[in-house]
Amino acid sequence: MNEPILQIEGLNVSFRDEAGWHRVVENVSFSLFPGQSLGIVGESGSGKSVTSLSVMRLLPAMGSRVDSGTITFRNDENTSISITDMDESGMRKLRGSRLAMVFQEPMTSLNPVMKCGRQLTESIRLHLGLSLKKAREHTLSLFSEVLLPDPERVYNAYPHQLSGGQKQRVMIAMAIACRPAILIADEPTTALDVTVQKAILGLLKSLQEKYGMSLIFISHDLGVIAEVADHVVVMKQGVIVEQGKVADIFANPQHPYTQGLLACRPPLGKRLRRLPVVSDFAVNKDTSANQKSKLLIEVSREERIAQHQKLYTGNPLLRVEDLSVYYPMPKPFFQRQREYFKAVDQISFDVYKGETLGLVGESGCGKTTLGRSVLRLIEPTSGKLLYDGLNLRNLQKTELRQLRKRIQIIFQDPYSSLNPRITAGQAIIEPMQAHNMHGGDKTRKQKVLELLERVNLSPDYFNRYPHQFSGGQRQRICIARALALDPEFIICDESVSALDVSVQAQVLNLLNDLKKSFGFTYIFISHDLSVVRFMSDRMLVMKKGKLVEFGEADSIYENPSEAYTRDLIAAIPGTGVRTVH
């Protein structure tokens, strides 16, 4: 442990755009020791991924450059190798064999037209020189090692035939195939279920201990970093603002930015009125203990009981009775009866005006199908949907179209739900035109400008295209588009799951502010129970299409009756450390 296996000193990296070159990583220096787990944390654009790509020499040749600094790797012979000065042929030998990387999105990292087994055997034969038979045996062994069910099936499967967690395990198997000295994991659990995330983090830790690898783990969530790392480097806008032992950083964060990152996740031991955001901890602000306490105003149990007594008087706005959505399975030739996949299986619940109903569960549990079937974007197989006295299943297309002005949905991925060819302003105006609302286009444009301001975006963004925004800004545009029709009921389908924790806090606060201002009713869908608990009055827990637990959100969190709910709570990363110090 005396000599670092990786040393970065004074790294400066620049990217080029229309205006010229600009610095994205500035004077970054840190060391990684043999067997050490180092976390790099920061928001999108902080430079953490650029730093790791610089180590792997995978920055695009056009449009990027390393201005200065050194990256030194110490090989098995205890000889220092300069990565910054190495030619490409030397780097190809180093990559995969001694340095390996697991990327954030496995679907874009795996070749979609090549079977998973072949993708590994190619890499293994290239680096280890094994025969096809030996490479196949090694691949199946690796699939078993990363706890993939049925390695033979995965070997012959295409990436689209695997779940997100299984694809990520294939990527980890590929990364450890040659027993690298350093494994870089770049946001490998972002947007995965908390239970799958916990399994992936546990797998990385066990593999690191087994092979004595050094690990660089990149994330925007300090809670996740606390699960895997010994040391942490905190980056902001390309600069390291703080680094040290994880325990020390969590116990006594020195920089306001680190304090903000720790504070902006929903705390597990209390219910806050509003989540702190990173900007609350700006360097030029008073971040004294007194100021911090003002950011953490709790909702008392008595206040919450009074709110609910008022909320649950009268009739429900939405009543769902025995709702089912079944999909036919392929029928074998010799089988008489067709079998069905029960995505949603006889679920019943009510939603009251002004309520936020949380819907939580793992991927594939049916929560998104349930949310979309309420809007009849997916046709239910059976059951009743009563909205404000109307039977939604009996409505004709024209009647349903009119009703959709009152019920809107915010989807998980804002980029795919926005048309890349039209501006943000046009995207918000479009539903107004379709429903002939808010007068002429001049009046509609004024309405759009008001909506942009309402979701904390500049009116100047009206003429910008989706690719010109960050993920959080795109999600705000989708929220503004949902508000354009003056709805009263909004379904939020995993609308913050892929956002930075700091941006997530801003969007959650925005949704709650809008609820207070406009009296919205929400169904809030997520796989993260801590987020659902912060947002919800009541919570519905789903597993494999069935309702397994339903009740007041705080009561379920504090005293879950089902083992499945307890597993979801236990899987929340950084349990017990998300507090402001």
Coordinates of C-alpha atoms in Angstrom, one line a residue:
M1 CA 0.0 0.0 0.0
N2 CA 3.0 2.3 0.1
E3 CA 3.1 2.9 -3.7
P4 CA -0.1 3.9 -5.5
I5 CA -1.1 1.7 -8.4
L6 CA -2.6 4.7 -10.2
Q7 CA -1.4 8.3 -9.8
I8 CA -3.1 11.3 -11.4
E9 CA -1.3 14.6 -11.1
G10 CA -2.5 18.0 -12.4
L11 CA -4.8 16.6 -15.0
N12 CA -6.3 19.3 -17.3
V13 CA -8.8 18.3 -20.1
S14 CA -10.6 20.5 -22.6
F15 CA -13.5 20.0 -25.0
R16 CA -14.2 22.0 -28.1
D17 CA -17.5 23.4 -29.2
E18 CA -18.7 26.2 -31.6
A19 CA -17.1 28.8 -29.3
G20 CA -13.7 27.1 -29.1
W21 CA -11.9 25.1 -26.4
H22 CA -13.1 25.1 -22.8
R23 CA -11.8 23.4 -19.8
V24 CA -13.9 20.5 -18.3
V25 CA -11.4 19.0 -15.9
E26 CA -9.0 21.3 -14.1
N27 CA -5.9 20.4 -12.0
V28 CA -7.3 17.0 -10.8
S29 CA -4.9 15.0 -8.6
F30 CA -5.5 11.8 -6.6
S31 CA -3.9 8.4 -5.9
L32 CA -5.4 4.9 -6.0
F33 CA -3.6 2.2 -4.0
P34 CA -3.7 -1.6 -4.5
G35 CA -6.9 -3.1 -3.2
Q36 CA -8.4 0.3 -2.5
S37 CA -12.0 1.4 -3.3
L38 CA -12.1 5.0 -4.4
G39 CA -15.4 6.8 -5.0
I40 CA -15.7 9.8 -7.3
V41 CA -18.9 11.7 -6.7
G42 CA -20.5 14.8 -8.3
E43 CA -23.4 16.0 -10.4
S44 CA -23.6 15.6 -14.2
G45 CA -21.0 17.7 -15.8
S46 CA -18.7 17.6 -12.8
G47 CA -15.9 15.9 -14.8
K48 CA -16.0 12.5 -13.0
S49 CA -16.6 10.4 -16.2
V50 CA -14.2 12.5 -18.2
T51 CA -11.5 11.8 -15.6
S52 CA -12.1 8.0 -15.8
L53 CA -12.2 8.1 -19.6
S54 CA -8.8 9.9 -19.5
V55 CA -7.4 7.0 -17.5
M56 CA -8.7 4.6 -20.1
R57 CA -7.6 6.9 -23.0
L58 CA -11.2 6.6 -24.4
L59 CA -11.9 10.3 -24.9
P60 CA -12.9 11.1 -28.5
A61 CA -9.9 12.0 -30.7
M62 CA -11.9 14.8 -32.3
G63 CA -13.1 17.5 -30.0
S64 CA -11.2 16.7 -26.8
R65 CA -7.6 17.0 -25.6
V66 CA -5.5 16.5 -22.5
D67 CA -3.8 19.9 -22.0
S68 CA -1.4 18.9 -19.3
G69 CA -0.9 16.6 -16.3
T70 CA 0.2 13.0 -15.9
I71 CA -1.5 9.6 -15.4
T72 CA 0.8 6.9 -14.2
F73 CA 0.1 3.2 -13.8
R74 CA 2.3 0.8 -11.8
N75 CA 2.4 -2.6 -13.4
D76 CA 2.9 -6.1 -12.0
E77 CA 6.7 -5.6 -12.3
N78 CA 6.4 -2.6 -10.0
T79 CA 7.4 -0.4 -13.0
S80 CA 5.7 3.0 -13.6
I81 CA 4.0 3.4 -17.0
S82 CA 2.9 6.8 -18.3
I83 CA -0.6 6.4 -19.7
T84 CA -0.6 9.9 -21.0
D85 CA 2.5 9.2 -23.2
M86 CA 1.6 5.6 -24.3
D87 CA 0.9 4.9 -27.9
E88 CA -2.5 3.4 -29.0
S89 CA -1.2 -0.1 -29.5
G90 CA 0.2 -0.2 -26.0
M91 CA -3.1 1.1 -24.6
R92 CA -5.0 -1.6 -26.4
K93 CA -2.9 -4.2 -24.6
L94 CA -3.4 -2.5 -21.3
R95 CA -7.2 -2.0 -21.7
G96 CA -9.2 -5.1 -20.8
S97 CA -6.2 -6.9 -19.4
R98 CA -4.9 -4.6 -16.6
L99 CA -7.4 -1.7 -16.8
A100 CA -11.1 -2.5 -17.3
M101 CA -14.3 -0.4 -17.2
V102 CA -18.0 -1.0 -16.6
F103 CA -20.1 1.7 -18.2
Q104 CA -23.4 3.3 -17.1
E105 CA -25.7 2.0 -19.8
P106 CA -25.1 -1.7 -20.6
M107 CA -27.5 -1.7 -23.6
T108 CA -25.4 0.9 -25.4
S109 CA -22.1 -0.9 -24.4
L110 CA -23.2 -4.3 -25.6
N111 CA -23.5 -5.1 -29.3
P112 CA -27.3 -5.6 -29.9
V113 CA -26.8 -7.9 -32.9
M114 CA -24.3 -10.2 -31.2
K115 CA -25.0 -12.9 -28.6
C116 CA -23.7 -12.1 -25.1
G117 CA -21.5 -15.2 -25.0
R118 CA -19.7 -14.4 -28.2
Q119 CA -19.0 -10.8 -27.1
L120 CA -17.1 -12.2 -24.1
T121 CA -15.3 -15.0 -25.9
E122 CA -13.9 -12.5 -28.5
S123 CA -12.4 -10.3 -25.8
I124 CA -11.0 -13.4 -23.9
R125 CA -9.4 -14.8 -27.0
L126 CA -7.9 -11.5 -27.9
H127 CA -6.3 -10.9 -24.5
L128 CA -5.7 -14.4 -23.1
G129 CA -5.0 -16.3 -26.4
L130 CA -7.4 -19.1 -25.5
S131 CA -9.0 -21.5 -28.0
L132 CA -12.7 -21.1 -28.7
K133 CA -13.6 -24.1 -26.5
K134 CA -11.5 -22.8 -23.6
A135 CA -12.8 -19.2 -24.1
R136 CA -16.4 -20.6 -24.0
E137 CA -15.7 -22.5 -20.7
H138 CA -14.1 -19.4 -19.2
T139 CA -17.1 -17.3 -20.2
L140 CA -19.6 -19.7 -18.7
S141 CA -17.5 -19.7 -15.5
L142 CA -17.5 -15.9 -15.4
F143 CA -21.3 -15.8 -15.9
S144 CA -21.7 -18.1 -12.9
E145 CA -19.2 -16.0 -10.9
V146 CA -21.3 -12.8 -11.4
L147 CA -24.4 -14.8 -10.3
L148 CA -26.2 -14.8 -13.6
P149 CA -29.1 -17.4 -13.6
D150 CA -28.7 -20.1 -16.2
P151 CA -25.3 -19.2 -17.8
E152 CA -26.0 -21.3 -20.8
R153 CA -29.1 -19.4 -21.7
V154 CA -27.4 -16.0 -21.1
Y155 CA -24.5 -17.2 -23.3
N156 CA -26.9 -17.7 -26.3
A157 CA -29.1 -14.7 -25.5
Y158 CA -29.0 -11.3 -27.2
P159 CA -28.8 -8.2 -24.9
H160 CA -32.4 -7.2 -25.5
Q161 CA -33.5 -10.6 -24.0
L162 CA -31.9 -9.8 -20.6
S163 CA -33.1 -7.5 -17.8
G164 CA -31.1 -4.3 -16.9
G165 CA -29.5 -6.0 -14.0
Q166 CA -28.5 -9.1 -16.0
K167 CA -27.0 -6.9 -18.8
Q168 CA -24.9 -5.1 -16.2
R169 CA -23.7 -8.5 -14.8
V170 CA -22.6 -9.4 -18.4
M171 CA -20.6 -6.2 -18.5
I172 CA -19.0 -6.9 -15.2
A173 CA -18.1 -10.4 -16.3
M174 CA -16.5 -8.9 -19.4
A175 CA -14.6 -6.4 -17.3
I176 CA -13.1 -9.0 -14.9
A177 CA -12.4 -11.6 -17.6
C178 CA -8.7 -11.0 -17.6
R179 CA -8.4 -10.2 -13.8
P180 CA -7.6 -6.5 -14.2
A181 CA -5.6 -4.7 -11.6
I182 CA -8.0 -1.7 -11.7
L183 CA -11.7 -1.8 -12.4
I184 CA -13.5 1.5 -13.1
A185 CA -17.3 1.4 -12.6
D186 CA -19.0 4.5 -14.1
E187 CA -22.5 4.9 -12.7
P188 CA -23.2 1.1 -13.1
T189 CA -26.3 1.2 -11.0
T190 CA -28.0 4.4 -12.1
A191 CA -31.8 3.8 -12.9
L192 CA -31.6 0.2 -11.6
D193 CA -34.0 -0.9 -8.9
V194 CA -32.7 -0.4 -5.4
T195 CA -32.7 -4.2 -4.8
V196 CA -30.9 -4.9 -8.1
Q197 CA -28.5 -2.0 -7.3
K198 CA -27.8 -3.6 -3.9
A199 CA -27.0 -6.9 -5.5
I200 CA -24.6 -5.2 -8.1
L201 CA -22.8 -3.3 -5.4
G202 CA -22.4 -6.4 -3.3
L203 CA -21.1 -8.3 -6.3
L204 CA -18.5 -5.6 -7.1
K205 CA -17.3 -5.7 -3.5
S206 CA -17.0 -9.5 -3.4
L207 CA -15.2 -9.6 -6.7
Q208 CA -12.8 -6.9 -5.6
E209 CA -12.0 -8.7 -2.4
K210 CA -11.6 -12.1 -4.2
Y211 CA -9.1 -10.8 -6.8
G212 CA -7.5 -7.9 -4.9
M213 CA -8.5 -5.4 -7.5
S214 CA -8.4 -1.7 -7.0
L215 CA -11.8 -0.1 -7.7
I216 CA -12.8 3.4 -8.9
F217 CA -16.6 3.8 -8.4
I218 CA -18.3 6.8 -10.0
S219 CA -21.7 8.0 -8.9
H220 CA -23.8 11.1 -8.3
D221 CA -25.1 9.6 -5.1
L222 CA -23.0 9.8 -1.9
G223 CA -25.3 7.1 -0.4
V224 CA -24.2 4.7 -3.0
I225 CA -20.5 5.7 -2.6
A226 CA -20.9 4.9 1.2
E227 CA -21.8 1.3 0.3
V228 CA -18.6 0.6 -1.8
A229 CA -15.8 3.1 -1.2
D230 CA -13.1 3.6 1.4
H231 CA -12.0 7.0 0.1
V232 CA -14.0 9.6 -1.8
V233 CA -13.2 12.4 -4.3
V234 CA -15.9 15.1 -4.6
M235 CA -15.9 16.9 -7.9
K236 CA -17.8 20.1 -9.0
Q237 CA -17.5 21.7 -12.4
G238 CA -14.3 19.9 -13.3
V239 CA -12.5 20.6 -10.0
I240 CA -11.9 18.5 -6.9
V241 CA -13.5 20.4 -4.0
E242 CA -12.9 17.7 -1.3
Q243 CA -11.4 14.3 -0.8
G244 CA -10.6 11.9 2.1
K245 CA -11.9 8.8 3.9
V246 CA -15.6 8.2 3.3
A247 CA -16.3 8.0 7.1
D248 CA -14.6 11.4 7.6
I249 CA -16.4 13.0 4.7
F250 CA -19.8 11.8 5.9
A251 CA -19.1 12.7 9.6
N252 CA -17.8 16.1 8.9
P253 CA -18.1 17.4 5.3
Q254 CA -16.0 20.6 4.9
H255 CA -17.1 22.0 1.6
P256 CA -20.7 23.4 1.2
Y257 CA -21.1 21.4 -2.1
T258 CA -20.4 18.1 -0.2
Q259 CA -22.8 19.2 2.5
G260 CA -25.5 19.9 -0.2
L261 CA -25.0 16.5 -1.8
L262 CA -25.4 14.7 1.5
A263 CA -28.5 16.7 2.3
C264 CA -30.5 16.5 -0.9
R265 CA -31.6 12.8 -0.7
P266 CA -34.8 12.2 1.3
P267 CA -33.7 11.4 4.8
L268 CA -34.8 8.0 6.2
G269 CA -35.5 8.9 9.8
K270 CA -37.7 11.9 9.3
R271 CA -40.3 13.5 7.0
L272 CA -39.2 16.9 5.8
R273 CA -41.5 19.6 4.5
R274 CA -39.0 20.4 1.7
L275 CA -35.8 18.8 0.5
P276 CA -32.6 20.9 0.8
V277 CA -30.9 21.5 -2.6
V278 CA -27.2 21.9 -3.3
S279 CA -27.6 25.7 -4.0
D280 CA -28.8 26.1 -0.4
F281 CA -25.2 25.4 0.6
A282 CA -23.5 27.8 -1.8
V283 CA -20.1 29.0 -0.6
N284 CA -21.3 32.6 -0.3
K285 CA -24.3 31.6 1.9
D286 CA -24.5 31.2 5.6
T287 CA -24.1 27.5 6.2
S288 CA -24.0 27.7 10.0
A289 CA -25.8 25.1 12.1
N290 CA -28.6 27.6 12.6
Q291 CA -29.0 28.0 8.8
K292 CA -28.9 24.3 8.2
S293 CA -31.6 23.7 10.8
K294 CA -33.9 26.0 8.8
L295 CA -33.5 23.7 5.8
L296 CA -34.7 20.7 7.7
I297 CA -38.2 21.6 8.8
E298 CA -40.1 18.4 9.7
V299 CA -43.7 17.6 9.3
S300 CA -45.0 16.5 12.7
R301 CA -47.2 13.4 13.1
E302 CA -50.0 15.5 14.4
E303 CA -49.9 17.8 11.4
R304 CA -49.9 14.9 9.1
I305 CA -52.9 13.3 10.8
A306 CA -54.8 16.6 10.5
Q307 CA -54.0 16.8 6.8
H308 CA -55.2 13.3 6.2
Q309 CA -58.4 13.8 8.2
K310 CA -59.2 16.6 5.8
L311 CA -57.9 14.8 2.7
Y312 CA -60.0 11.6 3.1
T313 CA -63.4 13.2 3.6
G314 CA -65.8 12.9 0.7
N315 CA -65.7 10.6 -2.3
P316 CA -62.5 9.4 -4.0
L317 CA -61.5 11.1 -7.3
L318 CA -60.3 7.9 -8.8
R319 CA -61.6 4.4 -7.9
V320 CA -59.8 1.3 -9.2
E321 CA -61.6 -2.0 -8.7
D322 CA -60.1 -5.4 -9.5
L323 CA -58.1 -4.0 -12.4
S324 CA -56.2 -6.6 -14.4
V325 CA -53.9 -6.4 -17.4
Y326 CA -53.1 -9.8 -19.0
Y327 CA -50.9 -10.5 -22.0
P328 CA -51.2 -13.8 -24.0
M329 CA -48.2 -16.0 -23.9
P330 CA -47.1 -18.0 -27.0
K331 CA -49.1 -21.2 -27.2
P332 CA -47.3 -24.4 -27.8
F333 CA -48.7 -26.4 -30.7
F334 CA -49.8 -29.4 -28.5
Q335 CA -51.3 -27.2 -25.7
R336 CA -55.0 -26.5 -25.8
Q337 CA -55.3 -23.6 -23.4
R338 CA -53.4 -20.4 -23.8
E339 CA -51.5 -19.1 -20.8
Y340 CA -51.4 -15.4 -19.8
F341 CA -48.7 -13.2 -18.3
K342 CA -50.5 -11.3 -15.5
A343 CA -48.8 -7.9 -15.5
V344 CA -51.5 -6.4 -13.2
D345 CA -53.6 -8.9 -11.3
Q346 CA -56.9 -7.8 -9.6
I347 CA -55.7 -4.6 -8.0
S348 CA -58.1 -2.2 -6.1
F349 CA -57.4 1.2 -4.6
D350 CA -58.8 4.7 -4.3
V351 CA -57.2 8.1 -4.8
Y352 CA -58.6 11.2 -3.2
K353 CA -58.5 14.7 -4.5
G354 CA -55.3 16.5 -3.4
E355 CA -53.6 13.2 -2.5
T356 CA -50.3 11.8 -3.6
L357 CA -50.5 8.0 -3.9
G358 CA -47.1 6.4 -4.1
L359 CA -46.7 3.2 -6.2
V360 CA -43.5 1.3 -5.5
G361 CA -41.9 -2.0 -6.6
E362 CA -39.1 -3.5 -8.6
S363 CA -38.9 -3.4 -12.4
G364 CA -41.4 -5.8 -13.9
C365 CA -43.8 -5.6 -10.9
G366 CA -46.5 -3.9 -13.1
K367 CA -46.5 -0.4 -11.6
T368 CA -46.0 1.3 -15.0
T369 CA -48.6 -0.9 -16.6
L370 CA -51.0 0.0 -13.9
G371 CA -50.3 3.7 -14.3
R372 CA -50.8 3.6 -18.0
S373 CA -53.9 1.5 -17.8
V374 CA -55.6 4.2 -15.7
L375 CA -55.1 6.5 -18.7
R376 CA -56.1 3.7 -21.0
L377 CA -52.8 4.0 -22.8
I378 CA -52.8 0.3 -22.2
E379 CA -56.3 -1.3 -22.3
P380 CA -57.2 -3.2 -19.1
T381 CA -58.3 -6.8 -19.5
S382 CA -60.9 -6.5 -16.7
G383 CA -61.9 -4.4 -13.8
K384 CA -63.4 -1.0 -13.2
L385 CA -61.9 2.5 -13.6
L386 CA -64.1 5.3 -12.2
Y387 CA -62.8 8.8 -12.4
D388 CA -65.0 11.6 -10.9
G389 CA -68.1 9.4 -11.4
L390 CA -67.2 8.5 -15.0
N391 CA -66.6 4.9 -16.1
L392 CA -63.3 5.3 -18.1
R393 CA -63.7 1.9 -19.7
N394 CA -67.0 2.8 -21.3
L395 CA -65.7 6.1 -22.9
Q396 CA -65.4 6.4 -26.6
K397 CA -62.3 7.7 -28.3
T398 CA -63.6 11.3 -28.5
E399 CA -64.8 11.3 -24.9
L400 CA -61.5 9.8 -23.7
R401 CA -59.6 12.4 -25.7
Q402 CA -61.5 15.2 -23.8
L403 CA -60.9 13.5 -20.5
R404 CA -57.1 13.4 -21.1
K405 CA -57.0 17.1 -20.7
R406 CA -57.8 16.5 -17.0
I407 CA -55.4 13.5 -16.5
Q408 CA -51.8 13.8 -17.7
I409 CA -48.7 11.7 -17.4
I410 CA -45.0 12.6 -17.0
F411 CA -42.8 9.8 -18.4
Q412 CA -39.5 8.4 -17.0
D413 CA -37.2 9.4 -19.9
P414 CA -37.7 13.1 -20.8
Y415 CA -35.4 12.8 -23.8
S416 CA -37.4 10.0 -25.5
S417 CA -40.7 11.7 -24.7
L418 CA -39.7 15.0 -26.4
N419 CA -39.5 15.3 -30.2
P420 CA -35.9 16.1 -31.0
R421 CA -36.9 18.1 -34.1
I422 CA -39.1 20.7 -32.3
T423 CA -38.2 23.3 -29.7
A424 CA -39.2 23.2 -26.1
G425 CA -41.7 26.0 -26.7
Q426 CA -43.3 24.1 -29.6
A427 CA -43.5 20.9 -27.5
I428 CA -45.5 22.7 -24.8
I429 CA -47.7 24.5 -27.3
E430 CA -48.6 21.3 -29.3
P431 CA -51.1 19.9 -26.7
M432 CA -52.8 23.3 -26.4
Q433 CA -53.3 23.3 -30.2
A434 CA -54.5 19.7 -30.3
H435 CA -57.2 20.5 -27.7
N436 CA -57.9 24.0 -29.0
M437 CA -57.1 25.6 -25.6
H438 CA -55.9 29.1 -24.5
G439 CA -57.0 31.0 -27.6
G440 CA -54.6 31.7 -30.5
D441 CA -50.9 31.0 -30.8
K442 CA -50.0 34.4 -29.4
T443 CA -51.9 33.7 -26.2
R444 CA -50.5 30.2 -26.1
K445 CA -47.0 31.4 -26.4
Q446 CA -47.5 33.7 -23.4
K447 CA -48.9 30.7 -21.5
V448 CA -45.8 28.7 -22.4
L449 CA -43.5 31.5 -21.1
E450 CA -45.5 31.5 -17.9
L451 CA -45.2 27.8 -17.6
L452 CA -41.4 27.9 -18.2
E453 CA -41.1 30.4 -15.4
R454 CA -43.4 28.3 -13.2
V455 CA -41.0 25.3 -13.6
N456 CA -37.9 27.5 -12.9
L457 CA -36.7 27.7 -16.5
S458 CA -35.8 30.9 -18.4
P459 CA -38.2 32.2 -21.1
D460 CA -35.1 32.2 -23.4
Y461 CA -35.4 28.4 -23.5
F462 CA -38.5 28.6 -25.7
N463 CA -36.5 28.3 -28.9
R464 CA -34.0 25.7 -27.7
Y465 CA -34.1 22.0 -28.8
P466 CA -34.1 19.0 -26.4
H467 CA -30.5 18.1 -26.9
Q468 CA -29.5 21.6 -25.6
F469 CA -30.8 20.9 -22.1
S470 CA -29.6 18.8 -19.2
G471 CA -31.7 15.9 -18.0
G472 CA -33.3 17.9 -15.2
Q473 CA -34.2 20.7 -17.5
R474 CA -35.8 18.3 -20.0
Q475 CA -37.8 16.8 -17.2
R476 CA -39.0 20.3 -16.2
I477 CA -40.1 20.9 -19.9
C478 CA -42.1 17.6 -19.7
I479 CA -43.7 18.9 -16.5
A480 CA -44.5 22.2 -18.1
R481 CA -46.1 20.3 -21.1
A482 CA -48.2 18.3 -18.7
L483 CA -49.4 21.5 -17.0
A484 CA -50.3 23.1 -20.4
L485 CA -53.8 21.5 -20.4
D486 CA -54.6 22.6 -16.9
P487 CA -54.9 19.0 -15.6
E488 CA -56.2 18.0 -12.1
F489 CA -54.6 14.5 -12.0
I490 CA -51.0 13.7 -12.9
I491 CA -49.3 10.3 -13.1
C492 CA -45.5 10.6 -12.5
D493 CA -44.0 7.5 -13.9
E494 CA -40.4 7.1 -12.6
S495 CA -40.0 10.8 -13.4
V496 CA -36.9 11.3 -11.3
S497 CA -35.2 7.9 -11.3
A498 CA -32.4 8.7 -13.8
L499 CA -31.6 12.2 -12.5
D500 CA -28.8 13.4 -10.3
V501 CA -29.8 13.4 -6.6
S502 CA -29.4 17.2 -6.5
V503 CA -31.6 17.7 -9.6
Q504 CA -34.0 15.0 -8.2
A505 CA -34.5 17.1 -5.1
Q506 CA -35.3 20.2 -7.2
V507 CA -37.9 18.3 -9.3
L508 CA -39.5 16.7 -6.2
N509 CA -39.8 20.1 -4.5
L510 CA -41.2 21.5 -7.7
L511 CA -43.9 18.8 -7.9
N512 CA -44.9 19.5 -4.3
D513 CA -45.0 23.3 -4.9
L514 CA -47.2 22.8 -8.0
K515 CA -49.5 20.5 -6.0
K516 CA -50.0 23.2 -3.4
S517 CA -50.5 25.9 -6.0
F518 CA -52.9 24.0 -8.3
G519 CA -54.4 21.4 -6.0
F520 CA -53.1 18.5 -8.1
T521 CA -53.7 14.9 -7.4
Y522 CA -50.7 12.6 -8.1
I523 CA -49.9 8.9 -8.6
F524 CA -46.2 8.9 -8.0
I525 CA -44.4 5.8 -9.4
S526 CA -40.9 4.8 -8.4
H527 CA -38.7 1.9 -7.4
D528 CA -37.0 4.1 -4.7
L529 CA -39.0 3.7 -1.5
S530 CA -37.2 6.7 0.2
V531 CA -38.4 9.0 -2.6
V532 CA -41.9 7.6 -2.6
R533 CA -42.2 8.0 1.1
F534 CA -41.1 11.7 0.9
M535 CA -43.7 12.4 -1.8
S536 CA -46.7 10.2 -0.7
D537 CA -49.6 10.4 1.6
R538 CA -50.3 6.7 1.2
M539 CA -48.2 4.0 -0.5
L540 CA -49.1 1.0 -2.6
V541 CA -46.4 -1.8 -2.8
M542 CA -46.5 -4.1 -5.8
K543 CA -44.8 -7.4 -6.6
K544 CA -45.2 -9.5 -9.7
G545 CA -48.5 -7.8 -10.7
K546 CA -50.1 -8.1 -7.2
L547 CA -50.7 -5.6 -4.4
V548 CA -48.7 -6.8 -1.4
E549 CA -49.1 -3.8 1.0
F550 CA -51.2 -0.7 1.1
G551 CA -51.5 2.1 3.7
E552 CA -50.2 5.3 5.1
A553 CA -46.7 5.9 3.8
D554 CA -44.9 6.6 7.1
S555 CA -46.6 3.7 8.8
I556 CA -45.5 1.3 6.0
Y557 CA -41.9 2.6 6.1
E558 CA -41.7 2.5 9.9
N559 CA -43.5 -0.9 10.4
P560 CA -43.7 -2.8 7.1
S561 CA -45.8 -6.0 7.4
E562 CA -44.4 -7.8 4.3
A563 CA -40.9 -9.2 3.9
Y564 CA -40.8 -7.8 0.4
T565 CA -41.3 -4.2 1.7
R566 CA -38.6 -4.8 4.3
D567 CA -36.2 -5.9 1.5
L568 CA -37.0 -2.7 -0.5
I569 CA -36.2 -0.6 2.6
A570 CA -33.0 -2.5 3.4
A571 CA -31.8 -2.0 -0.2
I572 CA -31.9 1.8 0.0
P573 CA -28.2 2.8 -0.2
G574 CA -26.4 4.7 2.5
T575 CA -29.0 3.9 5.2
G576 CA -28.5 6.0 8.2
V577 CA -25.9 8.4 6.7
R578 CA -28.1 10.9 4.7
T579 CA -28.1 13.7 7.3
V580 CA -26.8 17.2 7.3
H581 CA -23.9 17.6 9.6

